[in-house]
Coordinates of C-alpha atoms in Angstrom, one line a residue:
Chain A
M28 CA -19.4 -95.9 11.8
E29 CA -16.7 -98.5 12.5
A30 CA -15.6 -99.1 16.0
S31 CA -12.1 -97.8 16.9
H32 CA -9.8 -98.5 19.8
N33 CA -7.5 -95.6 19.1
A34 CA -6.1 -95.0 22.6
D35 CA -4.5 -91.7 21.7
E36 CA -7.9 -90.2 21.0
F37 CA -10.1 -92.1 23.5
I38 CA -8.1 -92.0 26.7
P39 CA -7.2 -88.3 26.9
A40 CA -10.8 -87.3 25.9
A41 CA -12.3 -89.7 28.5
L42 CA -10.0 -88.6 31.2
A43 CA -10.7 -84.9 30.4
A44 CA -14.4 -85.6 30.6
Y45 CA -14.0 -86.9 34.2
G46 CA -11.4 -84.2 35.1
V47 CA -8.8 -86.8 35.8
E48 CA -5.1 -86.0 35.2
A49 CA -2.5 -88.5 34.1
D50 CA 1.2 -88.2 33.4
E51 CA 3.0 -89.7 30.4
I52 CA 3.8 -93.0 32.1
E53 CA 0.2 -93.5 33.3
L54 CA -1.0 -92.7 29.8
A55 CA 1.4 -95.3 28.4
V56 CA 0.0 -97.9 30.9
M57 CA -3.5 -97.0 29.9
R58 CA -2.7 -97.2 26.3
V59 CA -1.4 -100.8 26.7
A60 CA -4.5 -101.7 28.9
H61 CA -6.8 -100.2 26.3
E62 CA -5.1 -102.1 23.4
T63 CA -5.5 -105.3 25.5
F64 CA -9.1 -104.8 26.7
W65 CA -10.9 -102.8 24.1
P66 CA -11.0 -105.3 21.2
P67 CA -12.6 -108.0 23.4
I68 CA -14.9 -105.4 25.0
L69 CA -16.1 -104.5 21.6
E70 CA -16.7 -108.2 20.9
L71 CA -18.6 -108.5 24.2
L72 CA -20.7 -105.6 23.2
E73 CA -21.6 -107.4 20.0
L74 CA -23.1 -110.2 22.0
D75 CA -26.9 -109.9 22.2
T76 CA -27.8 -111.2 25.6
S77 CA -31.4 -110.0 25.5
A78 CA -32.7 -113.5 25.3
V79 CA -30.7 -114.7 28.4
A80 CA -33.2 -115.4 31.2
P81 CA -31.9 -113.6 34.2
E82 CA -30.7 -115.3 37.3
P83 CA -32.1 -113.0 39.9
A84 CA -29.7 -112.3 42.9
P85 CA -27.5 -115.3 42.0
D86 CA -26.2 -117.3 44.9
L87 CA -22.6 -117.9 43.8
S88 CA -22.2 -120.6 46.5
Q89 CA -24.7 -122.8 44.8
A90 CA -25.4 -124.1 41.3
P91 CA -28.0 -121.9 39.5
P92 CA -31.6 -123.1 39.9
S93 CA -32.7 -125.3 37.2
R94 CA -35.2 -123.6 34.9
Chain B
M28 CA 14.1 -128.0 65.8
S29 CA 15.0 -127.9 62.1
E30 CA 13.2 -131.2 61.7
A31 CA 10.0 -129.8 63.2
L32 CA 10.2 -126.8 60.9
D33 CA 10.2 -129.1 57.9
L34 CA 7.2 -131.2 59.0
T35 CA 3.9 -130.7 57.2
L36 CA 1.3 -128.6 58.8
R37 CA -0.6 -131.6 60.1
E38 CA 2.6 -133.2 61.4
Q39 CA 3.5 -130.1 63.3
A40 CA 0.0 -130.0 64.8
A41 CA 0.2 -133.7 65.8
A42 CA 3.7 -133.4 67.2
I43 CA 2.7 -130.4 69.4
A44 CA -0.5 -132.2 70.5
A45 CA 1.5 -135.3 71.4
G46 CA 4.0 -133.2 73.4
E47 CA 6.8 -134.2 71.0
V48 CA 7.4 -130.6 69.9
D49 CA 7.4 -127.5 72.1
P50 CA 5.3 -124.8 70.3
G51 CA 7.4 -122.1 71.9
E52 CA 10.6 -123.5 70.5
L53 CA 8.9 -124.0 67.2
L54 CA 7.8 -120.4 67.1
E55 CA 11.3 -119.1 67.9
S56 CA 12.8 -121.4 65.3
T57 CA 10.3 -120.3 62.7
L58 CA 11.2 -116.7 63.4
A59 CA 14.9 -117.5 63.1
R60 CA 14.3 -119.3 59.8
I61 CA 12.4 -116.4 58.5
E62 CA 15.3 -114.1 59.4
A63 CA 17.7 -116.4 57.6
R64 CA 15.8 -117.3 54.5
N65 CA 13.4 -114.5 53.8
P66 CA 15.9 -111.8 52.6
A67 CA 16.4 -113.9 49.4
I68 CA 12.7 -114.0 48.5
N69 CA 11.0 -111.1 50.4
A70 CA 8.0 -113.4 51.1
I71 CA 7.3 -112.0 54.5
V72 CA 7.0 -108.3 54.9
E73 CA 6.5 -108.1 58.6
T74 CA 6.9 -110.2 61.7
F75 CA 5.7 -109.3 65.2
P76 CA 7.4 -111.7 67.6
E77 CA 5.7 -110.3 70.7
R78 CA 2.2 -110.5 69.2
S79 CA 3.0 -114.1 68.0
R80 CA 4.1 -115.1 71.5
E81 CA 1.0 -113.6 72.9
M82 CA -1.1 -115.5 70.4
L83 CA 0.6 -118.7 71.4
A84 CA 0.2 -118.0 75.1
Q85 CA -3.5 -117.6 74.6
A86 CA -4.0 -120.3 71.9
P87 CA -6.8 -122.7 72.6
A88 CA -6.4 -126.5 72.1
G89 CA -7.6 -126.4 68.6
P90 CA -6.6 -128.4 65.5
L91 CA -3.8 -126.0 64.7
H92 CA -2.7 -125.4 68.3
G93 CA 0.8 -123.8 68.3
V94 CA 1.3 -124.1 64.5
P95 CA 3.0 -121.1 62.9
V96 CA 1.2 -119.7 59.8
V97 CA 1.4 -116.6 57.6
V98 CA -1.5 -114.4 56.3
K99 CA -1.5 -112.3 53.1
D100 CA -1.3 -108.6 53.4
E101 CA -4.9 -108.5 52.3
W102 CA -6.3 -109.3 55.8
P103 CA -6.4 -107.0 58.8
L104 CA -5.0 -108.2 62.1
P105 CA -6.0 -106.7 65.4
W106 CA -2.5 -105.1 65.6
R107 CA -2.0 -104.3 61.9
A108 CA -4.0 -102.9 59.0
Q109 CA -3.5 -104.5 55.7
R110 CA -1.8 -102.5 53.0
F111 CA -2.9 -104.6 50.0
G112 CA 0.7 -104.5 48.7
A113 CA 0.2 -100.9 47.9
A114 CA 1.1 -97.4 49.0
D115 CA -2.5 -96.4 48.3
M116 CA -5.4 -98.8 48.2
L117 CA -8.1 -96.0 47.9
A118 CA -9.9 -97.5 51.0
T119 CA -8.7 -96.5 54.5
P120 CA -7.6 -99.8 56.1
E121 CA -7.8 -100.3 59.8
P122 CA -6.5 -103.0 62.2
G123 CA -9.2 -105.5 63.1
E124 CA -10.3 -109.1 63.6
S125 CA -10.7 -110.3 60.1
G126 CA -12.4 -113.6 59.4
P127 CA -9.2 -115.5 58.7
Y128 CA -7.6 -114.0 61.8
R129 CA -10.5 -115.3 64.0
A130 CA -10.5 -118.7 62.2
L131 CA -6.8 -119.1 62.8
R132 CA -6.9 -117.9 66.4
D133 CA -9.8 -120.1 67.2
A134 CA -8.0 -123.1 65.7
G135 CA -5.0 -122.4 68.0
A136 CA -2.7 -121.3 65.2
V137 CA 0.0 -118.6 65.7
I138 CA 0.3 -115.9 63.0
V139 CA 4.1 -115.3 62.6
G140 CA 4.1 -112.9 59.7
V141 CA 2.4 -111.1 56.9
G142 CA 2.9 -112.3 53.4
N143 CA 3.9 -110.0 50.5
M144 CA 1.4 -109.6 47.7
H145 CA 1.1 -108.1 44.2
E146 CA 0.1 -104.4 44.4
L147 CA -3.7 -104.0 44.8
G148 CA -4.1 -107.7 44.0
A149 CA -3.9 -106.7 40.4
G150 CA -1.4 -109.1 39.0
S151 CA -0.6 -112.8 38.7
T152 CA 3.1 -112.5 39.0
G153 CA 4.1 -110.8 42.4
N154 CA 6.7 -108.6 40.8
V155 CA 5.1 -105.3 41.8
S156 CA 4.5 -104.5 45.4
V157 CA 5.0 -101.6 47.8
Y158 CA 7.4 -103.9 49.7
G159 CA 9.4 -104.8 46.5
P160 CA 8.9 -107.9 44.5
A161 CA 8.7 -111.3 46.1
G162 CA 11.0 -114.0 44.7
N163 CA 10.3 -117.7 43.9
P164 CA 12.1 -120.1 46.2
W165 CA 12.8 -122.3 43.2
N166 CA 14.6 -119.4 41.6
P167 CA 14.5 -116.0 43.3
E168 CA 14.9 -114.3 40.0
R169 CA 11.6 -115.8 38.8
C170 CA 8.1 -114.6 39.7
P171 CA 6.4 -116.4 42.7
G172 CA 3.0 -115.7 41.2
G173 CA 0.3 -113.4 42.5
S174 CA -1.4 -111.9 43.9
S175 CA -0.7 -114.2 47.0
S176 CA 3.0 -114.0 46.2
G177 CA 4.4 -113.9 49.8
P178 CA 2.2 -116.6 51.3
A179 CA 3.1 -119.0 48.5
A180 CA 6.8 -118.2 48.6
A181 CA 6.8 -118.5 52.4
V182 CA 5.4 -122.0 52.3
A183 CA 7.5 -123.2 49.4
A184 CA 10.7 -122.0 51.2
R185 CA 9.5 -123.9 54.2
L186 CA 9.4 -120.8 56.4
V187 CA 6.0 -122.0 57.5
A188 CA 3.9 -125.0 56.6
G189 CA 0.7 -123.1 55.8
A190 CA -0.5 -119.7 54.7
V191 CA -3.8 -117.9 54.0
G192 CA -4.1 -116.2 50.7
A193 CA -7.0 -114.7 48.8
D194 CA -8.3 -115.4 45.3
G195 CA -10.3 -112.9 43.3
V196 CA -9.1 -113.8 39.8
G197 CA -6.8 -116.8 40.4
S198 CA -4.7 -115.3 43.1
I199 CA -4.2 -118.4 45.2
R200 CA -3.9 -120.8 42.2
Y201 CA -1.3 -118.9 40.2
P202 CA 1.3 -118.7 43.0
A203 CA 0.5 -122.3 44.0
A204 CA 1.4 -123.4 40.5
Y205 CA 4.5 -121.2 40.2
C206 CA 5.8 -122.3 43.6
G207 CA 4.9 -126.0 43.5
L208 CA 2.2 -125.9 46.1
T209 CA -1.4 -127.0 46.7
G210 CA -3.7 -124.0 46.6
L211 CA -7.4 -124.2 47.2
K212 CA -9.9 -121.5 46.0
P213 CA -13.0 -122.4 47.9
T214 CA -16.6 -122.2 46.6
F215 CA -17.6 -118.6 46.9
G216 CA -18.9 -117.6 50.3
R217 CA -17.7 -120.8 52.1
A218 CA -14.4 -119.5 53.6
A219 CA -13.9 -116.7 56.1
M220 CA -14.1 -113.3 54.4
E221 CA -15.2 -110.9 57.2
G222 CA -13.0 -107.8 57.6
H223 CA -11.8 -107.8 54.0
H224 CA -12.2 -104.3 52.6
M225 CA -14.2 -105.8 49.7
A226 CA -16.4 -108.1 51.8
G227 CA -20.0 -107.7 50.8
V228 CA -19.0 -105.9 47.6
S229 CA -16.8 -108.4 45.8
T230 CA -18.5 -111.4 44.1
T231 CA -15.2 -113.0 43.2
I232 CA -12.8 -112.9 46.2
V233 CA -12.4 -115.8 48.7
S234 CA -9.8 -116.7 51.3
G235 CA -8.1 -120.0 51.0
P236 CA -5.1 -122.1 52.0
L237 CA -1.7 -122.5 50.4
C238 CA 0.1 -125.6 51.7
A239 CA 2.5 -128.3 50.5
D240 CA -0.1 -130.9 49.9
A241 CA -3.8 -131.6 49.9
A242 CA -4.0 -133.0 53.5
D243 CA -2.6 -129.8 54.8
A244 CA -4.9 -127.7 52.6
R245 CA -7.8 -129.8 54.1
L246 CA -6.6 -129.0 57.7
L247 CA -6.1 -125.3 57.1
G248 CA -9.1 -125.0 54.9
S249 CA -11.3 -126.6 57.5
A250 CA -10.3 -123.8 59.9
L251 CA -11.1 -121.2 57.3
Y252 CA -14.4 -122.8 56.4
G253 CA -15.4 -123.3 60.0
E254 CA -16.4 -126.9 59.2
E255 CA -14.5 -130.1 58.6
L256 CA -13.6 -130.8 55.0
R257 CA -14.0 -134.6 55.2
Q258 CA -11.6 -137.0 53.7
G259 CA -13.1 -139.3 51.1
D260 CA -12.2 -141.0 47.9
A261 CA -12.4 -140.0 44.3
N262 CA -13.2 -143.4 42.9
G263 CA -14.6 -143.5 39.5
L264 CA -13.7 -139.9 38.9
R265 CA -15.2 -138.4 35.7
I266 CA -12.6 -136.0 34.5
G267 CA -13.6 -133.3 32.0
V268 CA -11.0 -132.0 29.6
I269 CA -11.3 -129.2 27.1
R270 CA -9.7 -128.6 23.7
N271 CA -9.2 -124.9 23.4
E272 CA -6.6 -122.3 24.1
V273 CA -6.6 -123.1 27.8
S274 CA -5.3 -126.6 27.1
E275 CA -3.7 -126.1 23.7
D276 CA -1.9 -122.7 23.8
V277 CA 0.4 -124.0 26.5
A278 CA 4.1 -124.4 26.7
P279 CA 4.9 -128.0 25.5
A280 CA 6.5 -129.2 28.8
V281 CA 3.5 -127.9 30.8
R282 CA 1.1 -129.5 28.5
E283 CA 2.9 -132.8 28.7
A284 CA 3.1 -132.8 32.5
C285 CA -0.6 -131.9 32.8
E286 CA -1.7 -134.5 30.3
A287 CA 0.3 -137.1 32.1
A288 CA -1.1 -136.1 35.4
I289 CA -4.7 -136.3 34.1
E290 CA -4.0 -139.8 32.9
D291 CA -2.4 -140.7 36.3
L292 CA -5.5 -139.3 38.0
R293 CA -7.8 -141.4 35.8
R294 CA -5.8 -144.5 36.4
E295 CA -5.6 -144.0 40.2
T296 CA -9.3 -143.4 40.6
G297 CA -10.4 -145.9 38.0
G298 CA -12.1 -143.0 36.4
K299 CA -12.9 -141.8 32.9
I300 CA -11.8 -138.8 30.8
R301 CA -14.5 -137.1 28.9
E302 CA -14.1 -134.2 26.5
I303 CA -16.3 -131.2 27.3
E304 CA -17.0 -127.8 25.7
L305 CA -17.2 -124.4 27.3
P306 CA -17.9 -122.1 24.4
E307 CA -18.3 -119.1 26.7
L308 CA -14.8 -119.4 28.2
P309 CA -13.2 -116.5 26.4
A310 CA -16.1 -114.2 27.1
A311 CA -16.2 -115.5 30.7
T312 CA -12.5 -114.5 31.1
L313 CA -13.1 -110.9 30.1
A314 CA -16.3 -110.8 32.2
T315 CA -14.5 -111.9 35.3
V316 CA -11.9 -109.1 34.8
L317 CA -14.5 -106.5 34.2
I318 CA -16.7 -107.5 37.1
A319 CA -13.7 -107.8 39.5
N320 CA -12.4 -104.4 38.4
S321 CA -15.8 -102.6 38.5
E322 CA -16.6 -103.9 42.0
S323 CA -13.8 -101.9 43.4
L324 CA -15.0 -98.6 41.8
G325 CA -17.1 -97.5 44.8
A326 CA -14.1 -95.8 46.4
V327 CA -13.1 -94.1 43.2
T328 CA -13.8 -90.4 42.5
P329 CA -12.0 -88.2 40.0
E330 CA -10.7 -86.1 42.8
R331 CA -9.3 -89.2 44.6
L332 CA -7.6 -90.4 41.4
N333 CA -5.9 -87.0 41.1
R334 CA -4.2 -87.4 44.4
L335 CA -3.0 -91.0 44.4
D336 CA -0.1 -91.7 46.6
P337 CA 3.1 -91.2 44.5
G338 CA 4.4 -94.4 46.1
L339 CA 1.9 -96.4 44.0
S340 CA 3.6 -97.9 41.0
P341 CA 3.0 -96.2 37.6
L342 CA 1.3 -99.5 36.6
G343 CA -1.0 -99.3 39.5
R344 CA -1.9 -95.6 38.9
G345 CA -2.5 -96.2 35.3
L346 CA -4.7 -99.2 35.8
L347 CA -6.7 -97.5 38.5
K348 CA -7.5 -94.6 36.2
Y349 CA -8.2 -96.9 33.3
R350 CA -10.9 -98.6 35.4
L351 CA -12.9 -95.4 35.2
L352 CA -13.1 -95.7 31.5
L353 CA -14.6 -99.2 31.4
P354 CA -18.1 -99.0 29.8
A355 CA -21.1 -99.8 32.0
V356 CA -22.7 -101.8 29.2
A357 CA -19.8 -104.1 29.2
T358 CA -20.2 -104.8 32.9
V359 CA -23.9 -105.4 32.5
K360 CA -23.2 -107.9 29.7
S361 CA -20.5 -109.5 31.9
H362 CA -23.1 -110.3 34.5
Q363 CA -25.2 -111.9 31.7
V364 CA -22.1 -113.9 30.6
R365 CA -21.8 -115.0 34.2
T366 CA -25.4 -116.3 34.1
I367 CA -24.7 -118.2 30.9
A368 CA -21.4 -119.7 32.2
R369 CA -23.0 -120.8 35.4
R370 CA -25.8 -122.6 33.5
T371 CA -23.3 -124.2 31.2
L372 CA -21.2 -125.4 34.1
A373 CA -24.2 -126.8 35.9
A374 CA -24.9 -128.9 32.8
V375 CA -21.3 -129.9 32.4
F376 CA -21.1 -131.1 36.1
A377 CA -24.0 -133.4 35.4
D378 CA -21.6 -135.4 33.2
V379 CA -18.2 -134.9 34.9
D380 CA -17.0 -134.5 38.5
V381 CA -14.0 -132.3 37.8
I382 CA -12.7 -130.2 34.9
A383 CA -8.9 -130.4 34.5
W384 CA -6.5 -128.0 32.7
P385 CA -3.1 -126.4 33.3
T386 CA -3.3 -123.8 36.1
V387 CA -1.0 -121.5 34.2
P388 CA 0.3 -122.2 30.6
A389 CA 4.0 -121.7 31.4
V390 CA 6.3 -121.9 34.3
A391 CA 7.2 -118.9 36.4
P392 CA 8.6 -116.1 34.2
P393 CA 11.5 -113.7 35.1
L394 CA 10.7 -111.0 37.7
E395 CA 12.3 -108.4 35.4
A396 CA 10.1 -109.3 32.4
P397 CA 7.1 -111.5 33.2
L398 CA 6.5 -112.7 29.7
V399 CA 5.7 -116.2 28.6
E400 CA 6.4 -118.0 25.3
L401 CA 3.4 -119.9 24.1
P402 CA 2.6 -121.6 20.8
S403 CA 0.6 -118.5 19.8
G404 CA 3.5 -116.2 20.6
T405 CA 4.7 -114.1 23.5
L406 CA 2.2 -112.9 26.0
T407 CA 2.4 -111.2 29.3
A408 CA 1.9 -113.7 32.1
D409 CA -1.2 -111.9 33.2
Q410 CA -2.8 -112.2 29.8
A411 CA -2.0 -115.8 29.7
N412 CA -2.8 -116.8 33.2
V413 CA -6.2 -115.3 33.5
R414 CA -7.5 -117.6 30.7
G415 CA -7.4 -120.6 33.1
G416 CA -8.0 -118.8 36.4
A417 CA -11.0 -116.6 35.9
L418 CA -13.9 -119.1 35.3
A419 CA -14.0 -120.3 38.9
N420 CA -14.2 -116.8 40.3
L421 CA -16.9 -115.7 37.8
T422 CA -19.1 -118.7 38.5
G423 CA -18.4 -119.4 42.2
I424 CA -17.1 -122.9 41.8
P425 CA -14.2 -124.3 43.8
A426 CA -10.8 -124.9 42.2
I427 CA -7.4 -126.3 43.3
S428 CA -3.9 -126.2 41.8
V429 CA -1.7 -129.2 42.5
P430 CA 1.9 -129.6 41.6
V431 CA 2.5 -132.2 38.8
G432 CA 6.0 -131.7 37.5
T433 CA 8.8 -129.4 36.7
S434 CA 10.2 -127.7 33.6
E435 CA 13.4 -125.7 33.5
G436 CA 13.7 -126.5 37.2
L437 CA 10.4 -124.7 38.0
P438 CA 7.1 -126.3 39.1
V439 CA 4.1 -127.0 36.9
G440 CA 0.6 -126.9 38.3
L441 CA -2.6 -128.7 37.2
Q442 CA -5.9 -127.1 38.0
L443 CA -9.0 -129.1 39.0
Q444 CA -12.4 -127.4 39.2
A445 CA -15.6 -129.0 40.6
A446 CA -19.2 -128.2 41.1
W447 CA -20.3 -125.7 43.8
G448 CA -19.8 -127.1 47.3
R449 CA -17.6 -130.0 46.1
D450 CA -14.4 -128.6 47.6
D451 CA -13.9 -131.9 49.4
L452 CA -13.9 -133.7 46.1
L453 CA -11.1 -131.5 44.9
L454 CA -9.0 -132.4 47.9
N455 CA -9.8 -136.1 47.5
A456 CA -8.8 -135.9 43.8
A457 CA -5.6 -134.1 44.7
E458 CA -4.8 -136.8 47.2
A459 CA -5.4 -139.5 44.6
L460 CA -3.0 -137.7 42.3
E461 CA -0.4 -137.6 45.1
R462 CA -0.8 -141.3 45.5
A463 CA -0.5 -141.8 41.8
N464 CA 2.8 -140.0 41.5
G465 CA 4.2 -141.3 44.8
R466 CA 4.0 -137.8 46.3
R467 CA 6.9 -136.9 44.2
W468 CA 5.9 -133.3 43.5
V469 CA 4.3 -132.3 46.8
E470 CA 7.5 -133.4 48.5
A471 CA 9.9 -131.7 46.1
V472 CA 11.9 -129.0 47.9
P473 CA 13.2 -125.9 46.2
P474 CA 17.0 -125.2 46.3
L475 CA 16.4 -122.3 48.8
A476 CA 15.0 -124.8 51.3
E477 CA 17.6 -127.4 50.9
N478 CA 20.5 -125.8 52.8
E479 CA 20.1 -124.4 56.2
P480 CA 22.6 -121.7 57.1
T481 CA 21.6 -121.3 60.8
E482 CA 19.1 -122.6 63.2
A483 CA 17.9 -121.3 66.5

């Protein structure tokens, strides 16, 4: 099945699943957000990161430890 | 007293320490200037003269003794809860002694007002706020940048010489660039963060200074860090530049000014320019946005989303609800992208001292329609700005925006990023750049600050 970012289907269905209401303006905002974010999210999901050695509890104030 | 108001932060501090300026008179003059100039830009959303006078009366003999400053509406004060620029921030804010408040108080500074901010910190423009939009002192119909819109506009309009912002995804650097200021995003965890409603939860947000120049940012930053950011040199600076959309998909005048500034910096420091590659940058940008947005989800429940304050903008309501729909797997992968990006940067910083690219790809857009024209087409300012701002927040490295020119009468900012803990090097490099251009851009004054209608 091909990935879709059809906001008109996805957003109302997802909101209904959570029991969250939204008016027309909010839906319009979410549609724009979805069209902006979803394609790169799908690209991100294509990224296989299973080979990335984890950085346990990264200390963001420091460089990562050399491996 | 007008002359004292227009001094730099460090000059005000030195003049007070030398007995040349009376801090009480400076405070009253500052309040009068805010009253006169602020209506045009809505930078400061609240003053509290009695609290400020009390603060001055109790101010210790610190490095900022008696110097008026502004803090963003993101930090609680003992007498005022933050509103986060919003009618509803999901959390229940309370007054208190935030880290920046304590740092300023202990340094002897006097908080004279609270700076406006983009609603929920969720925008790079400053055109949406429960207080109404803030304006850019260079042109009040243009965006001042966000989310630290008010602190930046206040300093640019010379209402105060220094302000404290917060930067979760570029929120100090974007307004610094739009308003022609020096804005420092510290290494993660180095600057005061206590009392922030996301402290201990956020892995991207830091407090930081917005000032006219690097020496002032060093002084105010040292207070926020709780340690002196020592002055040094940037001799032999190895400058990394990148050839991708961050440097290429940029308005021509911005690109020209930034490239000239990089060359000036190279010449001034006797350094070298080296081309680098960051193949993870596009994924890192998305990862930053996803991590920053998911970290605030703890307060979200479906029931809570169904009773958002109607005073919240439709944009804010829609985006809060959309956060609920972000897939968990994307956030997990975002953390892995963070790991990759941190390792790549660690390797890059073995070869270069700083990475340089435009802070934002175009000058401040109109408040009414914050869109920017780039070689690739028309984008929202938020879409365009995040490309250059996100990496530092994702990885924890420090970054600074410095003014390097103007286009259409509006400032252009260059961003420098350094390795973890090299915040001092960024300030040294910024000072080298100031020397190289004769301090032309840090001393440039916006039209709003040129004419003084009244003085106390």
